[in-house]
Every structure is written in structure tokens, then in C-alpha cells.
MMTF fields as JSON, N, C-alpha, C and O atoms, coordinates in Angstrom:
{
  "mmtfVersion": "1.0.0",
  "mmtfProducer": "UNKNOWN",
  "numBonds": 339,
  "numAtoms": 340,
  "numGroups": 85,
  "numChains": 1,
  "numModels": 1,
  "chainsPerModel": [1],
  "groupsPerChain": [85],
  "chainIdList": ["A"],
  "bondAtomList": [4, 2, 8, 6, 12, 10, 16, 14, 20, 18, 24, 22, 28, 26, 32, 30, 36, 34, 40, 38, 44, 42, 48, 46, 52, 50, 56, 54, 60, 58, 64, 62, 68, 66, 72, 70, 76, 74, 80, 78, 84, 82, 88, 86, 92, 90, 96, 94, 100, 98, 104, 102, 108, 106, 112, 110, 116, 114, 120, 118, 124, 122, 128, 126, 132, 130, 136, 134, 140, 138, 144, 142, 148, 146, 152, 150, 156, 154, 160, 158, 164, 162, 168, 166, 172, 170, 176, 174, 180, 178, 184, 182, 188, 186, 192, 190, 196, 194, 200, 198, 204, 202, 208, 206, 212, 210, 216, 214, 220, 218, 224, 222, 228, 226, 232, 230, 236, 234, 240, 238, 244, 242, 248, 246, 252, 250, 256, 254, 260, 258, 264, 262, 268, 266, 272, 270, 276, 274, 280, 278, 284, 282, 288, 286, 292, 290, 296, 294, 300, 298, 304, 302, 308, 306, 312, 310, 316, 314, 320, 318, 324, 322, 328, 326, 332, 330, 336, 334],
  "bondOrderList": [1, 1, 1, 1, 1, 1, 1, 1, 1, 1, 1, 1, 1, 1, 1, 1, 1, 1, 1, 1, 1, 1, 1, 1, 1, 1, 1, 1, 1, 1, 1, 1, 1, 1, 1, 1, 1, 1, 1, 1, 1, 1, 1, 1, 1, 1, 1, 1, 1, 1, 1, 1, 1, 1, 1, 1, 1, 1, 1, 1, 1, 1, 1, 1, 1, 1, 1, 1, 1, 1, 1, 1, 1, 1, 1, 1, 1, 1, 1, 1, 1, 1, 1, 1],
  "groupList": [{"groupName": "UNK", "atomNameList": ["N", "CA", "C", "O"], "elementList": ["N", "C", "C", "O"], "formalChargeList": [0, 0, 0, 0], "bondAtomList": [1, 0, 2, 1, 3, 2], "bondOrderList": [1, 1, 2], "singleLetterCode": "X", "chemCompType": "L-PEPTIDE LINKING"}],
  "groupTypeList": [0, 0, 0, 0, 0, 0, 0, 0, 0, 0, 0, 0, 0, 0, 0, 0, 0, 0, 0, 0, 0, 0, 0, 0, 0, 0, 0, 0, 0, 0, 0, 0, 0, 0, 0, 0, 0, 0, 0, 0, 0, 0, 0, 0, 0, 0, 0, 0, 0, 0, 0, 0, 0, 0, 0, 0, 0, 0, 0, 0, 0, 0, 0, 0, 0, 0, 0, 0, 0, 0, 0, 0, 0, 0, 0, 0, 0, 0, 0, 0, 0, 0, 0, 0, 0],
  "groupIdList": [1, 2, 3, 4, 5, 6, 7, 8, 9, 10, 11, 12, 13, 14, 15, 16, 17, 18, 19, 20, 21, 22, 23, 24, 25, 26, 27, 28, 29, 30, 31, 32, 33, 34, 35, 36, 37, 38, 39, 40, 41, 42, 43, 44, 45, 46, 47, 48, 49, 50, 51, 52, 53, 54, 55, 56, 57, 58, 59, 60, 61, 62, 63, 64, 65, 66, 67, 68, 69, 70, 71, 72, 73, 74, 75, 76, 77, 78, 79, 80, 81, 82, 83, 84, 85],
  "secStructList": [7, 3, 3, 3, 7, 7, 2, 2, 2, 2, 2, 7, 1, 7, 7, 3, 3, 7, 6, 6, 6, 7, 7, 3, 3, 1, 1, 2, 2, 2, 2, 2, 2, 2, 2, 2, 2, 2, 6, 7, 7, 2, 2, 2, 2, 1, 7, 1, 1, 1, 7, 7, 7, 7, 7, 3, 3, 3, 7, 1, 7, 6, 6, 1, 4, 4, 4, 1, 4, 4, 4, 7, 5, 1, 1, 2, 2, 2, 2, 2, 2, 2, 2, 2, 7],
  "xCoordList": [0.846, 0.0, 0.893, 1.711, 0.746, 1.549, 0.779, -0.363, 1.422, 0.793, 1.516, 2.74, 0.767, 1.332, 0.719, -0.487, 1.556, 1.093, 1.428, 2.393, 0.639, 0.882, 2.071, 2.387, 2.733, 3.844, 3.424, 4.205, 2.195, 1.706, 1.658, 2.071, 1.156, 1.079, 2.472, 2.684, 3.415, 4.773, 5.508, 6.426, 5.115, 5.791, 5.19, 5.727, 4.1, 3.499, 4.448, 5.194, 4.413, 5.365, 4.972, 5.84, 3.693, 3.273, 3.651, 3.132, 4.548, 5.034, 4.278, 4.263, 3.652, 2.975, 1.483, 1.082, 0.67, -0.757, -1.534, -1.243, -2.521, -3.394, -4.319, -4.972, -4.374, -5.196, -6.68, -7.517, -7.017, -8.411, -9.045, -10.145, -8.351, -8.951, -8.159, -8.551, -7.055, -6.216, -5.55, -5.167, -5.41, -4.688, -3.193, -2.736, -2.424, -0.998, -0.138, -0.51, 1.031, 1.988, 3.389, 3.679, 4.268, 5.64, 6.516, 7.534, 6.142, 6.952, 6.115, 4.915, 6.76, 6.089, 5.562, 4.484, 6.325, 5.89, 4.573, 3.72, 4.411, 3.171, 1.988, 0.886, 2.235, 1.186, 0.803, -0.382, 1.784, 1.497, 0.636, -0.31, 0.966, 0.178, -1.247, -2.217, -1.358, -2.667, -3.524, -4.722, -2.921, -3.674, -4.341, -5.428, -3.693, -4.267, -5.58, -6.435, -5.752, -6.973, -8.186, -9.324, -7.943, -9.048, -9.603, -10.734, -8.82, -9.224, -9.703, -10.722, -8.968, -9.297, -8.694, -7.509, -9.483, -8.929, -7.769, -7.775, -6.785, -5.575, -5.913, -5.264, -6.917, -7.273, -7.726, -7.49, -8.371, -8.82, -7.669, -7.764, -6.574, -5.43, -4.659, -3.987, -4.755, -4.06, -4.785, -5.985, -4.078, -4.683, -5.619, -5.289, -6.777, -7.767, -7.374, -7.659, -6.722, -6.338, -4.831, -4.079, -4.388, -2.948, -2.231, -1.005, -2.987, -2.388, -1.887, -2.646, -0.604, -0.015, 0.316, 1.11, -0.295, -0.018, 1.066, 0.918, 2.146, 3.244, 2.869, 2.422, 3.059, 2.733, 4.04, 4.96, 4.122, 5.298, 4.863, 3.742, 5.772, 5.471, 6.353, 7.57, 5.721, 6.464, 6.623, 5.778, 7.713, 7.989, 7.119, 6.986, 6.522, 5.667, 6.438, 5.835, 7.753, 8.57, 8.822, 9.485, 8.307, 8.453, 9.89, 10.154, 10.834, 12.218, 13.007, 14.16, 12.413, 13.111, 13.109, 12.154, 14.187, 14.285, 13.171, 12.643, 12.811, 11.811, 10.371, 9.426, 10.2, 8.87, 8.368, 7.163, 9.292, 8.97, 8.596, 9.355, 7.458, 7.067, 8.097, 8.129, 8.926, 9.971, 11.038, 11.717, 11.186, 12.196, 11.554, 12.183, 10.314, 9.587, 10.188, 10.856, 9.932, 10.423, 9.367, 8.171, 9.834, 8.962, 8.2, 7.306, 8.511, 7.777, 7.489, 8.165, 6.477, 6.016, 7.066, 7.26, 7.746, 8.778, 9.915, 10.448, 10.289, 11.359, 11.036, 11.888, 9.819, 9.453, 9.358, 9.681, 8.925, 8.86, 10.26, 10.487, 11.202, 12.594, 13.182, 13.844, 12.944, 13.463, 12.944, 13.718, 11.641, 11.062, 11.541, 11.725, 11.748, 12.249, 13.663, 14.01, 14.474, 15.86, 15.891, 16.966],
  "yCoordList": [-1.177, 0.0, 1.242, 1.415, 2.085, 3.299, 4.476, 4.739, 5.186, 6.314, 7.589, 7.673, 8.57, 9.859, 10.924, 11.165, 11.559, 12.581, 13.969, 14.142, 14.95, 16.321, 16.909, 16.451, 17.921, 18.578, 19.136, 19.102, 19.651, 20.184, 19.085, 19.297, 17.924, 16.798, 16.357, 16.037, 16.338, 15.901, 16.874, 16.475, 18.144, 19.135, 19.264, 19.996, 18.574, 18.626, 18.021, 17.09, 18.561, 18.114, 16.799, 16.108, 16.422, 15.166, 14.009, 13.889, 13.167, 12.066, 10.775, 9.901, 10.631, 9.394, 9.685, 10.521, 8.993, 9.259, 8.046, 6.909, 8.298, 7.24, 6.794, 7.622, 5.479, 4.949, 5.033, 4.989, 5.154, 5.136, 6.528, 6.677, 7.549, 8.887, 9.941, 11.108, 9.548, 10.434, 11.567, 12.578, 11.414, 12.408, 12.189, 11.048, 13.281, 13.185, 13.378, 14.09, 12.722, 12.806, 12.932, 12.454, 13.582, 13.758, 12.554, 12.339, 11.77, 10.618, 9.344, 9.37, 8.233, 6.946, 6.542, 5.957, 6.855, 6.493, 7.183, 6.593, 8.437, 9.16, 8.507, 8.421, 8.051, 7.364, 6.063, 5.738, 5.309, 4.042, 4.277, 3.531, 5.314, 5.64, 6.057, 5.701, 6.803, 7.249, 6.057, 6.024, 5.082, 3.919, 3.173, 2.618, 3.158, 2.461, 3.092, 2.41, 4.375, 5.064, 4.617, 4.745, 4.097, 3.622, 2.292, 1.933, 1.561, 0.27, -0.704, -1.375, -0.772, -1.705, -3.062, -3.136, -4.138, -5.47, -5.809, -5.439, -6.508, -6.843, -7.606, -7.399, -8.486, -9.288, -8.411, -8.753, -7.289, -6.403, -5.627, -5.184, -5.46, -4.741, -5.586, -5.05, -6.911, -7.807, -7.815, -7.545, -8.117, -8.153, -9.351, -10.458, -9.113, -10.18, -11.158, -12.351, -10.663, -11.534, -11.752, -10.854, -12.929, -13.185, -12.417, -12.304, -11.89, -11.135, -9.782, -9.002, -9.519, -8.26, -7.446, -7.873, -6.271, -5.393, -4.421, -3.679, -4.425, -3.52, -2.117, -1.917, -1.152, 0.241, 0.992, 0.909, 1.717, 2.526, 3.968, 4.238, 4.884, 6.311, 6.954, 6.77, 7.713, 8.388, 9.862, 10.447, 10.457, 11.872, 12.678, 12.294, 13.791, 14.581, 15.394, 15.91, 15.515, 16.295, 15.462, 14.428, 15.884, 15.078, 14.814, 13.786, 15.709, 15.521, 14.597, 14.276, 14.171, 13.343, 11.87, 11.387, 11.173, 9.734, 8.974, 8.001, 9.405, 8.709, 9.033, 8.594, 9.799, 10.056, 8.817, 8.604, 8.02, 6.788, 5.703, 5.475, 5.034, 3.984, 2.86, 2.191, 2.646, 1.621, 1.996, 1.12, 3.279, 3.771, 4.445, 5.268, 4.092, 4.71, 4.282, 3.252, 5.098, 4.808, 4.003, 4.107, 3.205, 2.235, 2.685, 1.968, 3.844, 4.244, 5.741, 6.523, 6.117, 7.497, 8.436, 9.535, 8.016, 8.862, 9.096, 10.203, 8.064, 8.179, 9.164, 9.965, 9.115, 10.032, 11.46, 12.397, 11.649, 12.995, 13.572, 14.742, 12.765, 13.23, 13.553, 14.578, 12.68, 12.887, 14.198, 14.981, 14.441, 15.644, 16.91, 17.933, 16.871, 18.04, 18.405, 19.584, 17.393, 17.647, 18.174, 18.447],
  "zCoordList": [0.0, 0.0, 0.0, 0.904, -0.982, -1.12, -0.525, -0.904, 0.42, 1.089, 0.672, 0.769, 0.214, -0.165, 0.738, 0.694, 1.556, 2.486, 1.966, 1.222, 2.354, 1.92, 2.681, 3.779, 2.107, 2.823, 4.177, 5.128, 4.277, 5.557, 6.621, 7.761, 6.244, 7.177, 7.608, 8.777, 6.683, 6.995, 7.909, 8.627, 7.891, 8.722, 10.128, 10.96, 10.396, 11.727, 12.746, 12.441, 13.965, 14.987, 15.634, 16.168, 15.608, 16.224, 15.309, 14.199, 15.775, 14.947, 15.192, 14.324, 16.35, 16.702, 16.847, 17.657, 16.062, 15.994, 16.513, 16.14, 17.372, 17.877, 16.746, 16.112, 16.492, 15.407, 15.738, 14.837, 17.023, 17.444, 17.359, 16.827, 17.885, 17.941, 17.155, 17.129, 16.516, 15.697, 16.48, 15.891, 17.778, 18.571, 18.368, 18.307, 18.261, 17.989, 19.226, 20.159, 19.215, 20.323, 19.772, 18.676, 20.542, 20.095, 20.426, 19.768, 21.426, 21.835, 21.806, 22.078, 21.474, 21.419, 22.791, 22.894, 23.858, 25.207, 25.57, 26.233, 25.13, 25.396, 24.677, 25.22, 23.455, 22.709, 23.402, 23.483, 23.904, 24.582, 25.827, 26.083, 26.595, 27.788, 27.385, 28.053, 26.303, 25.823, 25.392, 25.674, 24.712, 24.233, 25.38, 25.216, 26.536, 27.695, 28.129, 28.693, 27.876, 28.282, 27.458, 27.908, 26.259, 25.428, 25.928, 25.6, 26.716, 27.296, 26.227, 26.395, 25.141, 24.064, 24.423, 24.75, 24.37, 24.677, 23.746, 22.572, 24.275, 23.522, 22.249, 21.224, 22.288, 21.117, 19.952, 18.794, 20.245, 19.169, 18.543, 17.398, 19.297, 18.751, 17.745, 16.864, 17.876, 16.944, 15.613, 15.556, 14.559, 13.232, 13.123, 13.55, 12.55, 12.41, 11.31, 11.412, 10.257, 9.147, 9.162, 9.54, 8.758, 8.729, 7.621, 7.639, 6.656, 5.552, 6.062, 6.637, 5.844, 6.281, 5.038, 4.199, 4.923, 3.785, 4.187, 5.157, 3.448, 3.747, 3.286, 2.156, 4.178, 3.875, 3.643, 4.457, 2.544, 2.241, 2.015, 1.582, 2.317, 2.23, 1.162, 1.154, 0.259, -0.809, -0.467, 0.211, -0.942, -0.752, -1.722, -2.884, -1.268, -2.166, -3.211, -4.152, -3.061, -4.006, -5.262, -5.179, -6.433, -7.662, -8.087, -8.71, -7.772, -8.206, -7.275, -7.564, -6.179, -5.186, -5.606, -6.215, -5.272, -5.541, -4.821, -5.359, -3.62, -2.819, -3.231, -2.575, -4.312, -4.864, -5.613, -5.741, -6.096, -6.81, -5.789, -4.848, -5.946, -4.995, -4.848, -3.816, -5.853, -5.761, -4.733, -4.196, -4.461, -3.52, -2.306, -1.64, -2.027, -0.909, 0.428, 0.528, 1.452, 2.794, 3.558, 3.288, 4.511, 5.156, 6.38, 6.829, 6.944, 8.138, 8.144, 7.477, 8.908, 8.959, 9.528, 9.01, 10.587, 11.194, 10.209, 10.128, 9.461, 8.476, 7.364, 6.981, 6.844, 5.76, 6.281, 5.551, 7.527, 8.084, 8.259, 7.953, 8.749, 8.903, 7.54, 7.374, 6.558, 5.211, 4.626, 4.075, 4.741, 4.133, 4.827, 4.168, 6.134, 6.846, 6.418, 6.337, 6.145, 5.713, 4.317, 3.783]
}
């Protein structure tokens, strides 16, 4: 799955986003503490299907090597660091 984010989204300071309520956090530890407040059973957090779709992130700059899905970056934090540089 190829994900293309806008430059505005990539420049936001919150790097870790809660999948349940979309609240953003600057540190992974803060996100982990926040997730506990949702009280979601552990079984629901696990993937229901054994099929795992790999998600890759492309750079929004057309002249960049990482704009091509073949050279996309594998994680959200990585693409945000790349775009800031």
C-alpha cells in the first residue's frame, strides 16, 4: 500500500498518531500511555487476518528519488525526517 502525504502533514510536529482517535503525540511512550486510556482489549489490537499489507510512504517532491514507490520509505517517522531535511 503506497501512502502519499501532503507537505503540511509531513511538517506537523506530532510524529505518533493514535489509530483510534487520531490524537498526535511527540513521543512513542506518550502514545502508549494514551492507548491504555481507550481500554481496548488486547485481542482487538491484533490483526484479524494473517495477511499483512506492507505500507510505504512516498515523498511529495516530484524531483526526489523517494517520490517513486519503488524507492519509498517504510515508516512514517522516516518520511517525516526525510522531508524536513
